[in-house]
XYZ file of C-alpha atoms in Angstrom:
85
model
C -0.830 -13.562 -13.998
C -0.638 -13.709 -17.758
C -2.651 -12.599 -20.751
C -2.003 -13.192 -24.425
C -2.188 -10.560 -27.173
C -3.191 -12.440 -30.302
C -4.659 -9.773 -32.593
C -1.365 -8.314 -33.757
C 1.446 -9.018 -36.221
C 3.243 -11.325 -33.782
C 1.306 -12.742 -30.809
C 2.951 -12.230 -27.438
C 2.470 -13.061 -23.779
C 2.351 -10.432 -21.035
C 3.367 -11.585 -17.545
C 2.439 -9.265 -14.701
C 1.948 -8.970 -10.959
C -1.286 -7.453 -9.677
C -2.190 -5.970 -6.302
C -5.915 -6.701 -5.817
C -8.143 -3.654 -5.474
C -9.680 -2.929 -2.083
C -12.391 -0.263 -2.026
C -12.204 2.636 0.402
C -14.247 2.599 3.587
C -15.565 6.103 4.176
C -18.357 5.638 6.698
C -18.334 4.875 10.385
C -15.848 5.998 13.019
C -12.783 7.767 11.562
C -10.430 5.154 13.018
C -12.209 2.462 10.948
C -12.012 4.372 7.645
C -9.323 3.964 4.998
C -8.536 4.948 1.426
C -8.856 2.642 -1.564
C -5.702 0.711 -2.376
C -4.351 -1.777 -4.865
C -5.568 -2.271 -8.395
C -2.127 -1.724 -9.914
C -0.292 -4.065 -12.241
C 3.449 -4.309 -12.762
C 4.706 -5.823 -16.010
C 7.170 -8.616 -15.215
C 7.946 -9.641 -18.807
C 6.624 -9.622 -22.353
C 7.536 -12.651 -24.454
C 7.190 -13.462 -28.134
C 5.596 -16.719 -29.253
C 9.088 -18.173 -29.510
C 9.814 -17.243 -25.869
C 12.104 -14.259 -26.476
C 11.710 -11.325 -24.095
C 10.433 -8.172 -25.811
C 10.368 -5.981 -22.703
C 13.542 -4.028 -23.551
C 12.526 -3.633 -27.202
C 9.141 -1.967 -26.737
C 8.513 1.759 -26.464
C 7.588 2.856 -22.908
C 4.195 4.084 -24.178
C 3.398 0.572 -25.458
C 4.412 -0.923 -22.104
C 2.171 1.610 -20.322
C -0.758 0.630 -22.573
C -0.141 -3.043 -21.801
C 0.013 -2.209 -18.072
C -3.375 -0.481 -18.375
C -4.773 -3.518 -20.193
C -3.378 -5.848 -17.506
C -5.010 -3.751 -14.767
C -8.352 -3.719 -16.577
C -8.192 -7.463 -17.263
C -7.282 -8.255 -13.644
C -10.004 -5.956 -12.208
C -12.534 -7.718 -14.412
C -11.390 -11.135 -13.165
C -11.359 -9.897 -9.559
C -14.917 -8.569 -9.849
C -16.048 -12.020 -11.041
C -14.089 -13.796 -8.279
C -11.797 -15.440 -10.830
C -8.478 -13.774 -9.989
C -6.004 -16.247 -8.505
C -2.420 -15.740 -7.381
């Protein structure tokens, strides 16, 4: 999956993998119950408009913020049924 950050000094592309969220099941027989899982993104690469990788040049806090944005973006798409592998 990919999203583009355009409202910054230099636009860039964020490539990430996303494990779809599955809600917990907490009712019914205990053997049929399970905890929530998924909903996490893993940043695969961050590329400048010219195609250069920026992943090793960004501060870890920035990468964490982009990971959070990727997770939010993907959850939104998943909730609308628009998330595709």
